[in-house]
XYZ file of C-alpha atoms in Angstrom:
727
model
C 0.000 0.000 0.000
C 1.245 3.468 -0.850
C -1.257 6.054 0.334
C -0.490 9.758 -0.143
C 1.406 11.291 2.736
C 1.787 14.905 1.590
C 3.813 16.234 4.473
C 6.146 13.253 4.371
C 6.662 13.620 0.645
C 7.176 17.380 0.831
C 9.606 17.028 3.697
C 11.593 14.261 2.070
C 13.377 16.462 -0.447
C 13.715 19.392 1.948
C 15.007 17.109 4.700
C 17.564 15.554 2.381
C 18.953 18.996 1.578
C 18.814 19.963 5.230
C 20.749 16.909 6.390
C 23.461 17.390 3.772
C 23.817 21.040 4.675
C 24.319 20.141 8.323
C 27.066 17.609 7.671
C 30.439 18.988 8.669
C 33.632 18.305 6.762
C 34.479 15.762 9.447
C 31.178 14.020 8.802
C 31.902 13.892 5.106
C 35.257 12.364 5.934
C 33.450 9.764 8.007
C 31.430 8.858 4.944
C 34.607 7.442 3.461
C 34.270 4.525 5.833
C 31.343 3.428 3.699
C 31.421 2.543 0.013
C 30.353 5.237 -2.356
C 28.773 4.353 -5.688
C 28.532 0.592 -6.251
C 31.920 -0.739 -7.363
C 30.382 -2.950 -10.001
C 30.186 -2.783 -13.770
C 31.094 -1.462 -16.175
C 34.852 -1.809 -15.500
C 36.063 1.711 -16.277
C 38.675 1.752 -17.590
C 38.783 -1.924 -18.571
C 42.097 -3.647 -17.956
C 44.381 -3.444 -20.968
C 45.936 -6.878 -20.545
C 45.082 -10.234 -18.989
C 43.973 -10.479 -15.384
C 43.944 -13.131 -12.693
C 41.620 -16.039 -13.446
C 39.614 -18.482 -11.345
C 38.332 -21.452 -13.354
C 35.621 -23.666 -11.896
C 35.174 -26.990 -13.696
C 31.945 -28.961 -13.320
C 30.428 -31.658 -15.567
C 26.948 -30.099 -15.275
C 28.042 -26.879 -16.995
C 27.087 -26.464 -20.628
C 30.262 -26.215 -22.740
C 31.675 -22.819 -23.627
C 34.358 -23.177 -26.299
C 34.345 -26.927 -25.590
C 35.074 -26.380 -21.892
C 32.643 -27.181 -19.075
C 34.091 -24.286 -17.123
C 32.851 -21.140 -15.419
C 35.634 -18.580 -15.475
C 35.778 -15.644 -13.068
C 38.209 -12.990 -14.284
C 38.726 -9.217 -14.161
C 38.661 -9.649 -10.387
C 39.097 -6.305 -8.639
C 38.696 -4.500 -5.352
C 37.942 -0.842 -4.699
C 39.567 1.507 -2.207
C 39.424 5.266 -1.763
C 42.366 5.380 -4.207
C 40.479 3.617 -6.996
C 39.936 0.198 -8.522
C 42.667 -2.468 -8.564
C 42.525 -5.512 -10.830
C 44.375 -8.641 -9.800
C 47.066 -9.275 -12.421
C 48.505 -12.470 -13.888
C 50.159 -14.874 -13.382
C 47.664 -15.443 -10.561
C 45.259 -18.225 -11.496
C 43.445 -21.085 -9.843
C 41.772 -24.193 -11.280
C 39.164 -25.989 -9.158
C 37.112 -29.062 -10.047
C 33.749 -30.121 -8.641
C 33.956 -33.245 -6.532
C 34.272 -34.430 -2.939
C 34.141 -31.831 -0.197
C 37.417 -30.001 -0.133
C 38.915 -26.538 0.287
C 41.566 -24.724 -1.725
C 43.294 -21.478 -0.785
C 45.779 -19.188 -2.529
C 47.224 -15.765 -1.861
C 47.671 -13.373 -4.772
C 49.563 -10.081 -4.912
C 47.591 -6.937 -5.722
C 48.959 -3.861 -7.538
C 48.706 -1.685 -4.420
C 50.925 -4.025 -2.396
C 48.165 -5.894 -0.571
C 47.750 -9.626 -0.502
C 44.432 -11.047 -1.647
C 43.390 -14.370 -0.200
C 41.072 -16.468 -2.321
C 39.381 -19.439 -0.674
C 37.331 -21.979 -2.615
C 35.274 -24.643 -0.912
C 34.004 -27.536 -3.026
C 30.704 -29.152 -1.991
C 30.104 -31.826 -4.617
C 28.801 -29.942 -7.671
C 28.760 -26.584 -5.866
C 31.420 -24.027 -4.916
C 31.857 -21.217 -2.411
C 34.412 -18.545 -3.297
C 35.605 -15.949 -0.785
C 37.797 -12.936 -1.563
C 39.590 -11.016 1.213
C 42.379 -8.451 1.212
C 45.159 -8.070 3.773
C 45.278 -5.482 5.169
C 41.512 -5.024 4.955
C 41.444 -1.304 5.776
C 39.838 0.962 3.191
C 38.409 -1.901 1.118
C 35.105 -0.570 -0.221
C 34.003 -3.267 -2.619
C 34.778 -6.152 -4.959
C 33.858 -7.279 -8.431
C 34.515 -9.750 -11.213
C 33.343 -10.758 -14.670
C 32.327 -13.969 -16.415
C 32.049 -14.812 -20.074
C 28.557 -15.364 -21.517
C 27.544 -17.833 -24.198
C 25.932 -16.341 -27.309
C 22.369 -17.343 -26.371
C 22.826 -17.656 -22.621
C 19.692 -16.842 -20.621
C 19.740 -15.222 -17.177
C 16.920 -14.716 -14.703
C 16.397 -13.959 -11.022
C 17.487 -10.930 -8.922
C 14.146 -9.062 -8.698
C 10.424 -9.453 -9.243
C 10.169 -6.258 -11.303
C 10.663 -6.747 -15.017
C 13.344 -4.074 -15.430
C 15.397 -2.029 -12.996
C 14.663 1.610 -12.292
C 11.329 3.231 -11.415
C 8.738 0.529 -10.942
C 6.446 2.041 -13.580
C 9.046 1.084 -16.197
C 8.089 -2.555 -15.617
C 4.573 -1.936 -16.912
C 5.315 0.767 -19.464
C 3.196 0.478 -22.631
C 5.004 -1.498 -25.297
C 7.567 -3.046 -22.940
C 9.407 -5.987 -24.518
C 11.643 -7.227 -21.673
C 10.375 -10.332 -19.919
C 11.928 -13.123 -17.821
C 15.376 -13.010 -19.431
C 17.723 -10.423 -17.886
C 20.179 -10.495 -20.768
C 20.849 -6.956 -21.953
C 19.912 -5.424 -18.595
C 21.878 -3.733 -15.821
C 20.442 -4.121 -12.316
C 21.322 -2.272 -9.133
C 20.996 -4.669 -6.210
C 19.322 -2.356 -3.739
C 15.679 -2.601 -2.725
C 13.414 -0.092 -4.443
C 9.742 0.563 -3.727
C 7.236 -0.859 -4.133
C 7.717 -4.017 -6.193
C 10.433 -5.040 -3.821
C 11.142 -8.772 -3.749
C 14.882 -9.080 -4.395
C 17.653 -11.652 -4.044
C 21.290 -11.449 -5.210
C 20.724 -14.780 -6.963
C 20.577 -15.470 -10.667
C 20.203 -18.611 -12.733
C 21.866 -19.260 -16.085
C 20.833 -21.594 -18.874
C 24.451 -22.849 -18.889
C 23.764 -25.062 -15.881
C 24.819 -22.829 -13.024
C 23.327 -20.351 -10.579
C 25.085 -17.754 -8.454
C 24.305 -16.238 -5.056
C 26.258 -13.267 -3.725
C 26.239 -13.802 0.031
C 26.162 -10.159 1.015
C 23.872 -7.628 2.653
C 25.614 -4.783 0.840
C 24.274 -3.124 -2.315
C 25.723 -4.237 -5.625
C 25.303 -4.097 -9.368
C 24.901 -6.590 -12.209
C 25.422 -6.103 -15.921
C 24.146 -8.969 -18.079
C 25.795 -8.303 -21.449
C 24.481 -4.729 -21.454
C 27.916 -3.099 -21.643
C 29.833 -5.971 -23.233
C 27.717 -8.272 -25.428
C 29.532 -11.410 -24.307
C 30.251 -10.667 -20.643
C 28.521 -10.473 -17.270
C 29.947 -7.970 -14.761
C 29.142 -8.163 -11.049
C 30.264 -5.820 -8.281
C 29.278 -5.453 -4.609
C 30.126 -3.039 -1.855
C 31.666 -4.322 1.355
C 35.052 -5.278 2.838
C 35.043 -8.811 1.393
C 33.012 -10.897 -1.031
C 31.562 -14.401 -0.854
C 30.081 -16.019 -3.951
C 28.078 -19.249 -3.836
C 27.987 -21.079 -7.176
C 25.643 -23.989 -7.812
C 25.915 -26.333 -10.794
C 23.401 -28.974 -11.868
C 22.159 -30.839 -14.926
C 18.651 -29.479 -14.394
C 17.693 -25.866 -13.482
C 15.133 -27.136 -10.965
C 18.024 -28.560 -8.935
C 19.645 -25.117 -8.883
C 16.439 -23.489 -7.652
C 15.941 -26.118 -4.955
C 19.537 -25.980 -3.703
C 19.447 -22.209 -3.301
C 15.972 -22.117 -1.725
C 16.971 -24.604 0.958
C 20.287 -22.907 1.677
C 18.752 -19.477 2.277
C 15.592 -20.966 3.837
C 13.954 -23.334 4.054
C 10.807 -21.500 2.998
C 8.259 -20.964 5.741
C 5.357 -23.414 5.867
C 2.159 -21.317 5.883
C -1.144 -22.660 7.234
C -3.558 -24.320 4.840
C -6.059 -21.455 5.113
C -3.591 -19.146 3.357
C -4.444 -20.982 0.120
C -8.086 -19.937 0.301
C -9.311 -16.705 -1.388
C -8.544 -13.335 0.247
C -10.509 -10.075 0.185
C -9.402 -6.587 1.203
C -9.912 -2.876 0.665
C -7.334 -0.138 0.696
C -9.250 1.913 3.243
C -12.285 0.910 5.284
C -14.914 3.508 6.104
C -17.817 2.889 8.433
C -20.944 4.126 6.662
C -24.595 4.428 7.606
C -25.726 2.498 4.535
C -24.515 -0.155 2.142
C -23.663 0.528 -1.504
C -27.317 0.217 -2.571
C -28.717 2.520 0.137
C -29.772 -0.260 2.525
C -29.394 1.052 6.104
C -26.662 -0.620 8.147
C -27.994 -2.125 11.376
C -25.230 -4.690 11.837
C -22.652 -4.014 14.551
C -19.389 -4.122 12.600
C -17.609 -2.028 10.014
C -20.112 -1.580 7.215
C -17.712 -2.185 4.329
C -16.326 -5.348 5.872
C -19.872 -6.631 6.399
C -20.806 -5.645 2.848
C -17.875 -7.587 1.411
C -18.455 -10.721 3.453
C -22.226 -10.723 2.971
C -22.065 -10.080 -0.763
C -19.436 -12.771 -1.245
C -21.535 -15.232 0.724
C -24.619 -14.410 -1.332
C -22.715 -14.913 -4.593
C -21.162 -18.148 -3.382
C -17.666 -16.647 -3.465
C -15.533 -18.371 -0.807
C -13.353 -16.304 1.510
C -10.678 -17.605 3.849
C -8.827 -14.389 4.720
C -10.089 -10.849 5.215
C -7.505 -8.145 5.681
C -7.934 -4.572 6.791
C -5.365 -2.121 5.516
C -4.359 1.160 7.106
C -6.024 3.122 8.646
C -7.505 0.940 11.354
C -6.324 2.797 14.451
C -6.576 6.302 15.890
C -4.340 9.178 14.904
C -3.714 11.094 11.754
C -2.369 8.088 9.876
C -4.577 5.508 11.556
C -1.787 3.538 13.233
C -1.269 5.082 16.679
C -0.006 2.773 19.429
C -1.390 -0.409 17.805
C -4.844 0.479 19.121
C -8.078 -0.183 17.212
C -10.239 2.833 16.337
C -13.733 1.899 17.605
C -15.389 4.476 15.349
C -13.933 2.947 12.211
C -14.012 -0.677 13.413
C -16.729 -0.995 16.062
C -16.814 -4.155 18.169
C -13.562 -5.291 16.628
C -12.961 -8.339 18.846
C -16.486 -9.606 18.151
C -16.006 -9.019 14.420
C -12.944 -11.266 14.522
C -15.091 -13.947 16.158
C -17.875 -13.454 13.613
C -15.395 -14.003 10.803
C -13.858 -17.000 12.569
C -17.250 -18.718 12.801
C -17.373 -18.458 8.996
C -13.860 -19.931 8.718
C -12.405 -16.525 7.783
C -9.204 -15.206 9.381
C -8.594 -11.533 10.074
C -5.300 -9.991 8.927
C -4.172 -6.392 9.582
C -1.716 -3.978 7.981
C 1.370 -2.961 9.978
C 4.504 -0.917 9.273
C 8.127 -0.794 10.534
C 7.636 2.331 12.608
C 6.133 3.692 15.785
C 3.294 6.180 15.965
C 1.414 8.004 18.682
C 2.774 7.885 22.225
C 5.000 4.972 21.237
C 6.776 7.227 18.753
C 7.473 9.853 21.394
C 8.768 7.251 23.845
C 10.955 5.574 21.212
C 12.515 8.854 20.107
C 13.293 9.810 23.703
C 15.114 6.493 24.171
C 16.944 6.523 20.846
C 15.172 3.447 19.528
C 14.591 4.901 16.090
C 16.667 4.211 12.991
C 19.457 6.826 12.916
C 19.788 9.129 9.950
C 16.058 9.503 9.419
C 14.987 13.149 9.074
C 12.504 14.431 11.695
C 9.206 13.832 9.905
C 6.334 16.086 10.966
C 4.090 13.012 11.007
C 6.153 11.666 13.912
C 6.776 8.368 12.175
C 10.155 7.096 13.420
C 11.418 3.872 11.873
C 12.333 1.080 14.274
C 15.988 0.130 14.670
C 15.376 -3.613 14.605
C 19.008 -4.310 15.554
C 18.327 -2.711 18.965
C 16.864 -5.368 21.315
C 14.832 -2.872 23.345
C 13.514 -1.078 20.256
C 12.536 -4.380 18.696
C 10.810 -5.598 21.868
C 8.880 -2.334 22.258
C 7.522 -2.593 18.704
C 6.708 -6.270 19.282
C 4.623 -5.308 22.325
C 2.374 -3.337 19.996
C 2.037 -6.252 17.573
C 1.212 -8.530 20.505
C -1.808 -6.346 21.382
C -3.354 -7.209 18.030
C -2.531 -10.897 18.268
C -4.305 -11.044 21.622
C -7.442 -9.766 19.874
C -7.407 -12.802 17.596
C -5.709 -11.287 14.551
C -4.236 -14.166 12.509
C -1.510 -12.361 10.620
C -0.211 -9.166 9.132
C 0.494 -7.442 5.863
C 3.935 -5.912 6.470
C 4.153 -2.783 4.358
C 7.153 -0.658 3.364
C 10.646 -1.308 4.878
C 12.273 -0.401 1.554
C 10.846 3.107 1.155
C 12.421 6.195 2.746
C 14.995 4.053 4.560
C 18.122 6.129 5.321
C 21.213 4.806 3.561
C 23.770 7.629 3.514
C 25.569 9.390 6.338
C 28.054 8.693 9.122
C 25.521 7.083 11.468
C 25.380 3.425 12.381
C 22.552 1.262 13.629
C 22.698 -0.267 17.080
C 24.621 -3.413 16.099
C 27.325 -1.424 14.291
C 26.196 -1.784 10.684
C 26.485 1.319 8.555
C 23.263 2.679 7.093
C 24.353 1.431 3.690
C 24.898 -2.116 4.956
C 21.593 -2.010 6.830
C 19.625 -0.962 3.745
C 18.935 -4.353 2.127
C 18.776 -6.372 5.338
C 16.262 -4.042 7.020
C 13.140 -5.784 5.616
C 14.479 -9.146 6.804
C 14.959 -7.862 10.361
C 11.473 -6.310 10.302
C 9.876 -9.559 9.151
C 11.869 -11.622 11.619
C 10.705 -9.415 14.501
C 7.071 -9.894 13.484
C 7.620 -13.632 13.073
C 9.002 -13.985 16.593
C 5.999 -12.386 18.265
C 3.429 -14.055 16.000
C 4.918 -17.468 16.677
C 4.800 -16.802 20.413
C 1.059 -16.165 20.341
C -0.157 -18.383 17.487
C 2.342 -21.200 17.035
C 2.314 -22.039 13.323
C -1.182 -20.680 12.673
C -0.410 -17.270 11.182
C 0.634 -15.538 7.981
C 3.031 -12.630 7.506
C 2.948 -11.007 4.068
C 5.543 -8.289 3.380
C 6.103 -6.551 0.066
C 9.887 -6.140 0.550
C 12.213 -9.132 0.698
C 15.885 -10.007 0.579
C 17.944 -13.135 1.221
C 16.588 -14.786 4.371
C 13.052 -13.397 4.123
C 11.635 -16.673 2.804
C 12.150 -18.285 6.216
C 9.497 -16.057 7.761
C 6.932 -14.819 5.267
C 4.885 -14.980 2.111
C 4.896 -12.066 -0.311
C 2.791 -9.807 -2.463
C 3.840 -7.875 -5.536
C 3.579 -4.290 -4.300
C 1.680 -1.395 -5.817
C 1.363 -2.735 -9.341
C -0.285 -0.780 -12.148
C -3.815 -1.790 -13.123
C -3.197 -1.954 -16.878
C -2.651 -4.885 -19.197
C 1.092 -4.287 -18.815
C 0.648 -4.416 -15.035
C -0.860 -7.872 -15.430
C 2.023 -8.789 -17.739
C 4.517 -7.631 -15.097
C 2.746 -9.735 -12.457
C 2.928 -12.875 -14.603
C 6.690 -12.352 -14.798
C 6.994 -11.425 -11.101
C 5.300 -14.640 -9.986
C 7.869 -16.701 -11.874
C 10.914 -14.579 -11.005
C 9.973 -14.722 -7.313
C 9.682 -18.500 -7.507
C 13.124 -18.818 -9.091
C 14.613 -16.539 -6.397
C 13.426 -18.783 -3.563
C 10.119 -17.101 -2.670
C 7.531 -19.827 -3.365
C 4.527 -18.060 -1.801
C 3.514 -14.963 -3.733
C 0.431 -13.120 -4.945
C -0.475 -9.843 -6.620
C -3.079 -7.143 -6.044
C -5.645 -8.636 -8.395
C -6.758 -6.019 -10.954
C -3.820 -3.861 -9.898
C -3.251 -1.380 -7.105
C -2.608 1.787 -9.106
C -5.912 1.525 -10.929
C -7.552 3.808 -13.403
C -11.048 2.687 -14.384
C -10.770 -0.973 -13.417
C -10.795 -2.118 -17.009
C -13.179 -5.013 -17.232
C -11.157 -7.195 -19.573
C -7.867 -6.671 -17.737
C -9.525 -7.414 -14.409
C -11.226 -10.576 -15.678
C -7.888 -11.833 -17.006
C -6.195 -10.954 -13.720
C -8.740 -12.907 -11.684
C -7.942 -15.945 -13.816
C -4.191 -15.500 -13.369
C -4.407 -14.999 -9.589
C -6.315 -18.250 -9.246
C -3.065 -20.047 -10.069
C -0.796 -18.222 -7.655
C -0.452 -19.296 -4.010
C -2.088 -16.079 -2.740
C -5.341 -15.105 -4.459
C -6.174 -11.685 -3.036
C -8.784 -9.407 -4.553
C -8.735 -5.704 -3.862
C -8.685 -2.841 -3.373
C -10.804 -2.031 -6.443
C -10.663 1.636 -5.384
C -12.365 0.856 -2.058
C -15.426 -0.598 -3.755
C -16.704 -3.962 -4.854
C -17.450 -5.269 -8.306
C -21.051 -4.327 -7.498
C -20.482 -0.541 -7.223
C -17.662 0.381 -9.551
C -16.823 4.010 -10.424
C -17.537 3.418 -14.118
C -20.228 1.707 -16.160
C -21.368 -0.903 -15.593
C -21.337 -0.073 -11.904
C -22.758 -3.490 -11.126
C -20.356 -5.597 -13.213
C -21.931 -9.007 -13.693
C -19.007 -10.294 -15.732
C -16.433 -9.504 -13.040
C -18.639 -10.857 -10.259
C -19.059 -14.050 -12.261
C -15.329 -14.306 -13.036
C -14.504 -13.734 -9.374
C -16.922 -16.482 -8.364
C -15.594 -18.899 -10.976
C -11.936 -18.492 -10.071
C -12.364 -18.068 -6.315
C -14.254 -21.352 -6.179
C -11.641 -23.068 -8.339
C -8.829 -21.682 -6.190
C -10.650 -22.899 -3.080
C -10.977 -26.388 -4.567
C -7.225 -26.289 -5.216
C -6.402 -25.362 -1.593
C -5.413 -28.928 -0.678
C -3.301 -29.112 -3.832
C -1.612 -25.826 -2.887
C -1.039 -27.030 0.659
C 0.601 -30.235 -0.610
C 2.855 -28.132 -2.832
C 3.689 -25.941 0.179
C 4.890 -29.000 2.065
C 7.058 -29.880 -0.928
C 8.455 -26.331 -1.097
C 9.273 -26.388 2.611
C 10.996 -29.781 2.389
C 12.714 -29.566 -0.997
C 12.755 -25.899 -2.051
C 10.715 -26.563 -5.209
C 8.365 -23.601 -5.812
C 4.654 -23.834 -6.571
C 4.791 -21.556 -9.617
C 7.253 -23.121 -12.054
C 8.553 -21.505 -15.242
C 8.446 -24.011 -18.077
C 12.234 -24.319 -18.171
C 12.076 -25.978 -14.748
C 10.076 -28.784 -16.370
C 11.597 -29.055 -19.839
C 14.967 -27.250 -19.927
C 16.144 -28.842 -23.178
C 13.352 -27.218 -25.186
C 14.074 -23.660 -26.401
C 10.305 -23.038 -26.319
C 10.301 -23.617 -22.553
C 12.665 -20.665 -22.116
C 10.891 -18.455 -24.654
C 7.222 -19.034 -23.699
C 7.381 -16.832 -20.576
C 3.600 -16.252 -20.369
C 2.985 -19.930 -19.644
C 3.940 -21.654 -16.397
C 3.199 -24.720 -14.310
C 1.320 -24.545 -11.030
C 2.797 -27.589 -9.370
C 3.478 -30.727 -11.429
C -0.081 -31.275 -12.642
C -1.250 -27.951 -14.107
C -0.058 -25.818 -17.004
C -1.678 -22.380 -17.217
C -1.161 -19.620 -19.756
C -2.586 -16.249 -18.650
C -3.730 -13.927 -21.420
C -2.720 -10.338 -20.727
C -3.363 -8.414 -23.950
C -6.758 -6.819 -24.450
C -8.652 -8.155 -27.425
C -6.726 -11.421 -27.558
C -8.990 -14.458 -27.868
C -6.555 -17.316 -28.417
C -3.242 -18.304 -26.898
C -0.155 -20.210 -27.961
C 0.965 -22.589 -25.230
C 4.070 -24.752 -25.095
C 3.387 -28.052 -23.319
C 6.378 -29.707 -21.613
C 7.642 -32.932 -23.117
C 7.300 -36.303 -21.448
C 3.625 -35.957 -20.468
C 0.197 -35.815 -22.052
C -1.919 -32.755 -21.232
C -5.726 -32.498 -21.193
C -7.485 -29.183 -21.833
C -9.642 -28.134 -18.866
C -12.148 -26.156 -20.956
C -12.366 -28.833 -23.675
C -11.643 -32.030 -21.743
C -12.116 -34.224 -24.798
C -8.846 -32.810 -26.197
C -5.544 -34.294 -25.059
C -2.145 -33.192 -26.379
C 1.248 -34.837 -26.387
C 3.888 -32.746 -24.641
C 6.818 -31.244 -26.464
C 4.757 -29.079 -28.794
C 3.117 -25.653 -28.982
C -0.665 -25.657 -29.320
C -3.094 -22.827 -30.032
C -6.263 -22.797 -27.936
C -9.261 -20.450 -27.631
C -9.288 -18.007 -24.710
C -12.498 -16.026 -24.311
C -12.430 -13.158 -21.846
C -13.375 -15.417 -18.923
C -11.037 -18.263 -19.921
C -7.438 -18.896 -18.989
C -5.919 -21.819 -20.911
C -5.529 -24.668 -18.414
C -4.023 -28.099 -19.045
C -4.149 -30.985 -16.574
C -1.472 -33.665 -16.645
C -2.938 -36.980 -17.703
C -2.852 -39.511 -14.885
C -2.528 -36.885 -12.146
C -5.973 -37.573 -10.692
C -6.521 -33.826 -10.303
C -10.147 -32.862 -10.971
C -11.085 -29.248 -11.700
C -14.783 -29.867 -12.308
C -16.905 -28.757 -15.236
C -15.615 -25.224 -15.785
C -18.113 -24.431 -18.537
C -21.051 -25.285 -16.281
C -19.414 -23.370 -13.418
C -19.235 -20.327 -15.681
C -22.898 -20.619 -16.649
C -23.846 -20.871 -12.965
C -21.665 -17.881 -12.127
C -23.299 -15.699 -14.800
C -26.769 -16.674 -13.610
C -25.981 -15.993 -9.932
C -24.175 -12.718 -10.653
C -27.281 -11.391 -12.407
C -29.260 -11.506 -9.125
C -28.534 -8.670 -6.707
C -28.396 -9.890 -3.098
C -30.879 -8.502 -0.566
C -28.605 -6.756 1.906
C -31.476 -5.947 4.254
C -31.965 -9.642 4.975
C -28.240 -10.344 5.159
C -27.578 -7.384 7.452
C -30.300 -8.553 9.830
C -28.552 -11.925 10.149
C -25.413 -10.213 11.432
C -27.401 -8.100 13.881
C -29.204 -11.168 15.210
C -25.894 -13.033 15.557
C -24.438 -10.153 17.565
C -27.483 -9.737 19.805
C -27.668 -13.456 20.451
C -24.009 -13.555 21.383
C -24.427 -10.595 23.728
C -27.391 -12.278 25.451
C -25.431 -15.499 25.795
C -22.465 -13.674 27.302
C -24.706 -11.805 29.740
C -26.407 -15.023 30.816
C -23.042 -16.648 31.596
C -21.843 -13.670 33.636
C -22.335 -14.313 37.399
């Protein structure tokens, strides 16, 4: 969520200027202790002659010039005096095999010694670079050679680096493959799932084991080279090799995880709004007599009347008192009357309540935290009194956790963890409590935030909770599930989400969902939204909202009562609900093995070029192939079906196709091409009949007067029962 905060935004630029103007020359000197601009690519100037070389030999690597070798060269480090490349004759050859370790010391041009350590773990390697003396080392980098058609993916959920809107710009061509792109490895709002991990079609994957910012260049500067550079005093690179890319994904996911195991109810449909108001009447003018927030009741009652299942209902900010609706982790009784009872009402319908939270204090807690120095240093003094928590400070962390615990004691089953990558200080001489510089703290901050929430949620709810942040970095998968940030509500926004689901899966984040129909919405385009509902059905988190704080029954454009979208929501919510056990089984597999639920086709059929090229098609587990349509006006889809299996069309079940070929299938506005693996035993039901039922039911407007009375009677009955039990 990214609601307008005018004073914050206006202060941000002014405060930045103010802070810089206050820095003394001594403070600027202190900044030298931290790296400046990322020391990564392009290597300027490039070395004129040969450089030191590390060659890693592994049988799983695809040959490059007849050698199954990954070569790291142009190795350099950065100091305040500049960049120093390690010269020849330094070289090291290492072969995959039994566990072993190799170490060499090389001489650097500035007189330092550079120690290179390589650990061999079967088919995998760990390379560490350190300089002696280590003073004034600001960063490291290296290059590798790229094959002519080598494919790279990973690093980030957004399609391209830079402002997030670039990922859904009209006419965008970039997709899953990162070749030709340069990427800064620093979290940017608000599509913010990142990992310094990339996978290559040559049979290897690479993880930079660092919290520091860095930079990648995939053949953007040099057409046949990859350049990688990271800030920090040393550099550790984990390199995986395998015959099959799925093995690379699994190995990395388990090493940085394992991924959290969410409860089964997470795989049921979700509903939310961006901002809940408590009104005197429902959308159609029916007076509200029920006891709870009117918009929450409207959503739940309308969904029940339409036969749309709901397993999770989340309330976004504001839900508390104060200017920003988040003071002291207290519930605002005017906005959310009888909150504890509303949680119970939802629970009796098998619906869990989830709330929005942020990585900051507000209200009296903010004042207390600032007095004690528990805020993140380097943050300008915002007029909204919104100090960020220094999660490396035990007392600051515990104080924030006390607020979260208040909500858990009310029966809240989880949280949407917003921000943590936006307006986070990263420059200046300050350090956080545990000694990290602001720059080093920048990428790890969302992990610490999520971990703090996980600790308190686990204390109160065991394993029965969900934490869903939008920002992630290496280590986040151990604690949370993720959503795709404030995505645009256009056809290109849907396109970006299809890519984000698969990129996130490759990076080790198996549980992901998007704001169905987009967050930054214009007119809630009917066709785009219908297609998005179909796509979200086949992601682990199927959450629908905010639809500009309305439902599909009172849209701000004609038709206000959108029968087609209500019907599509019903169709795909019911299908997603029927797949909840399937999703839960896949979650167990992801937790145990690291294999994601959403699987790009190259994880199933890596030898087929079509599996790498057909990015709009993916597998949901082993038994389903789905191919979301994202372009308006498109009514058929080309789908590559992985080899080695036979695949049955879900919409035309009399048609079965051999794998290893591309087929063209019809795709009306309510249809997503779905193929079920023959012999899987997975039954989706009669989708055509389900659609007919959905259209018929959507055409009948529910009687909210009757439904509202049911809630009032439930509340009154519960009050009488409670009174009778009171001595």
